Amino acid sequence: MIDFCILGNPRSGTTLLRLMLSTHPDITVPPEAGFAVWLMENWEGEFSPEIYVEKLCQTKKIESWQIDQKELTAYLHKNKVDSLKSAILQTYEFYRENEQVQFIGDKNNFYLDHIDTLKKINSSMSYIHIVRDGRDVACSYLQLMNKKYTSKYAPILPTNITEIASSWSQNNNKIRAGIPPEKIITIRLEDLVEKPENELKRVCKFLGYKYDIKMLDYYKNSDNYEPKEYDEWKSKNKKPIENDNFKFKRILSQADIAEFEKVAADTLAHFGYELLS
Amino acid sequence: MNIALNSPVAPDLKKLTSYLEQVNDSGWYTNFGPLHQELTSRLEEYLGVRNLLLVSNGTLALQVAYKVLGISNAITTPFSFVATTSSLLWQNIQTQFCDIDSQTYNLSPDTTEIALQNDPSLNGIVATHVYGNPCDVSAFGDLSKKYNTKVLYDAAHAFGIKVGEQSVLNFGDASTLSFHATKVFHTVEGGAIIFKHKADFEKAKQLINFGLDNGEITDVGINAKLNEYQCAVGLTLLDNVDNILKHRAELFRAYLNGLSNTLIETPKWHPNANYNGAYFPVNLMNMDNFIKVSKILNDNGIQFRPYFKPSLDSAFAHVQNNGTVISQQKTKFIICLPLHFYMSKQDADLVVSLIKKVIK
């Protein structure tokens, strides 16, 4: 079973929230892998636990889960897993049990285009939608554009302001449209940064978990939760929260702000972001 | 009878037959067969729980759970169906009653804590989510840690109930469900245990199969397995359970809205929980109201039932009683109004209008 899933546009704080929740003593959110959706949509041929584990271990980013193939195969046999969907859910259970926690979540920006598949995998899952001001997202994209990466998993993102605005707006609206309102909580990164305790309490209340103050110390152990390779574009998560809200006012030109707002005005307004142009 | 108190949901026979044919074709009629596995995984997904073990009824669910959790000295509520207490006594578990909360009608964490302070040998709290209304799970969680006791919730009424987005069945060391024909979801007879820990689930799975593990006798067990025909009923009904819960919750709301601003009391519902419309209890508060409401409902062919009555400390007078004044008081004039899938909103409105004729 997957208890909840964090969804958000890239560079919107999904990893920050993942790390915070993973620091809760009862919760784990594994590094993003995306095998669940990929296998569900691309599986061909017969199913057996052996074939499943072999295919699973060929999927992107799964190495960060550090799965022992023999142990997982034995686990699937022990639980009489006879279908792909059941194998996917039991893989999450396998991870959760190894972490010795009560709940497991997931997080992946790749899911934005596969929400229906996600719902088919686990219909009772809850969702946390984290939103960040799209103009700050644009700043983040533009800053990353100038970096050089060695990781094969480095993000590939649009760099043209019109495209950024359009994809940011579409992505957030896909989440809004794809999940029934009672199954989703929306938080803004800006609020999480300014009042983390308040927002985490709100998330815990929604999920039905007890709030734990340890979540605020997420950065102290982030090495344990996030692959080192991702530091090239996620290094901020190793430090205490830095309030960098609305930095676009310093970084983006008036023309870029106006262009962004022209494309994404309705979505910005929906999430309570003030329009400047 | 114009409006029945309850009416079990009838499974679609065409769909049911198709499942039954699968059973006949496989020749696997019980002992954790394919439909048992399918119903287990579908219920786990639907309810948002893990470690769910199907059993043959809700009372055995309680008894197996006590045994697996090692509960030998328990606190429980006097305001529940008789099985909550009789299952404890049946297993010779030392039992004590504590009083209920005057607003929610659920076991009071405050009175429970006093009992835990007075008797360090207590090792289990058995609380019921009465009428599906969640107990103060947070307070009982704290008591469990503070006094090192197990917490078991009798969730027979609480199918589909959530606290926030979390299934109420995920709180405590275990929760039990009843799938009796009168419940919102049923397998004619049946039930389930949801364990917090997988090790407890594995242990229970052996116990309900005579204590056998791969053919070897490992413990004193019992036979509490749910058979394939009953699982077929469950699978048939599960396809429609969203509609059933939605409709029942609408009827619940119709009663709640219709009877607000009258001189009768309904239990205060958990602020973060949904309704499943399992029951609609009303406390008529005094004998005069009770007589008037009983008469007008009887005269109009509307079935109702005093539920729960009596307070279980009256039925089991030898059980240690730490004070049950509120439970005694609440059971005097409480009735459940008709509520089932085949009732219409007009039926509920009629019941409301009749009650309002005699109680302002």
CSV table of C-alpha atoms in Angstrom, one decimal, chain A residues 1 3 75 78-80 82 85 89-90 93 96-97 102-104 119-124 126 182-183 205-210, chain B residues 28 32 37 41 44-51 138 141-142 145 162-167 170-172 196 198 201-202 205 272:
chain,number,residue,atom,x,y,z
A,1,MET,CA,0.0,0.0,0.0
A,3,ASP,CA,-0.5,5.9,2.0
A,75,TYR,CA,8.9,-11.5,0.1
A,78,LYS,CA,5.7,-15.3,0.8
A,79,ASN,CA,2.8,-12.9,0.3
A,80,LYS,CA,1.4,-14.9,-2.7
A,82,ASP,CA,0.3,-13.0,-8.4
A,85,LYS,CA,-0.4,-4.3,-9.2
A,89,LEU,CA,2.2,-2.3,-3.8
A,90,GLN,CA,4.1,-5.1,-2.0
A,93,GLU,CA,5.4,-2.7,1.8
A,96,ARG,CA,8.3,0.2,4.6
A,97,GLU,CA,8.9,-2.9,6.7
A,102,GLN,CA,4.0,2.5,10.0
A,103,PHE,CA,3.3,4.6,6.9
A,104,ILE,CA,4.9,5.0,3.4
A,119,LYS,CA,-5.1,6.2,-9.0
A,120,LYS,CA,-5.4,2.7,-10.5
A,121,ILE,CA,-2.4,1.5,-8.5
A,122,ASN,CA,-3.8,2.6,-5.2
A,123,SER,CA,-7.3,4.1,-5.1
A,124,SER,CA,-7.3,4.9,-1.4
A,126,SER,CA,-4.2,10.6,-0.2
A,182,GLU,CA,-11.5,15.4,-0.4
A,183,LYS,CA,-8.4,13.4,-1.2
A,205,LYS,CA,-3.9,16.4,10.5
A,206,PHE,CA,-5.1,15.8,7.0
A,207,LEU,CA,-3.2,12.5,6.8
A,208,GLY,CA,-4.4,11.5,10.3
A,209,TYR,CA,-0.8,11.3,11.7
A,210,LYS,CA,0.4,12.8,14.9
B,28,TRP,CA,-11.3,-24.3,-3.5
B,32,PHE,CA,-7.6,-18.8,2.2
B,37,GLN,CA,-7.1,-13.3,-1.3
B,41,SER,CA,-6.4,-7.1,-1.1
B,44,GLU,CA,-7.0,-3.3,2.2
B,45,GLU,CA,-6.9,-0.9,-0.8
B,46,TYR,CA,-10.5,0.4,-0.3
B,47,LEU,CA,-10.1,1.0,3.4
B,48,GLY,CA,-6.5,2.3,3.2
B,49,VAL,CA,-5.2,-0.3,5.7
B,50,ARG,CA,-2.7,-3.2,5.7
B,51,ASN,CA,-2.5,-6.4,7.6
B,138,SER,CA,-5.1,10.4,20.1
B,141,GLY,CA,-2.6,6.4,21.9
B,142,ASP,CA,-1.1,8.5,24.6
B,145,LYS,CA,2.4,4.6,25.6
B,162,LYS,CA,-11.7,8.1,8.5
B,163,VAL,CA,-10.1,10.6,10.9
B,164,GLY,CA,-8.8,13.2,8.6
B,165,GLU,CA,-7.6,11.1,5.6
B,166,GLN,CA,-6.6,8.3,7.8
B,167,SER,CA,-8.7,5.2,8.2
B,170,ASN,CA,-5.2,2.3,11.5
B,171,PHE,CA,-5.2,3.5,15.1
B,172,GLY,CA,-4.4,1.3,18.1
B,196,LYS,CA,-0.8,-2.5,13.3
B,198,LYS,CA,2.6,-7.6,10.6
B,201,PHE,CA,-1.2,-10.5,11.6
B,202,GLU,CA,0.9,-13.6,10.8
B,205,LYS,CA,-3.5,-16.1,10.5
B,272,ASN,CA,-12.4,15.3,11.8
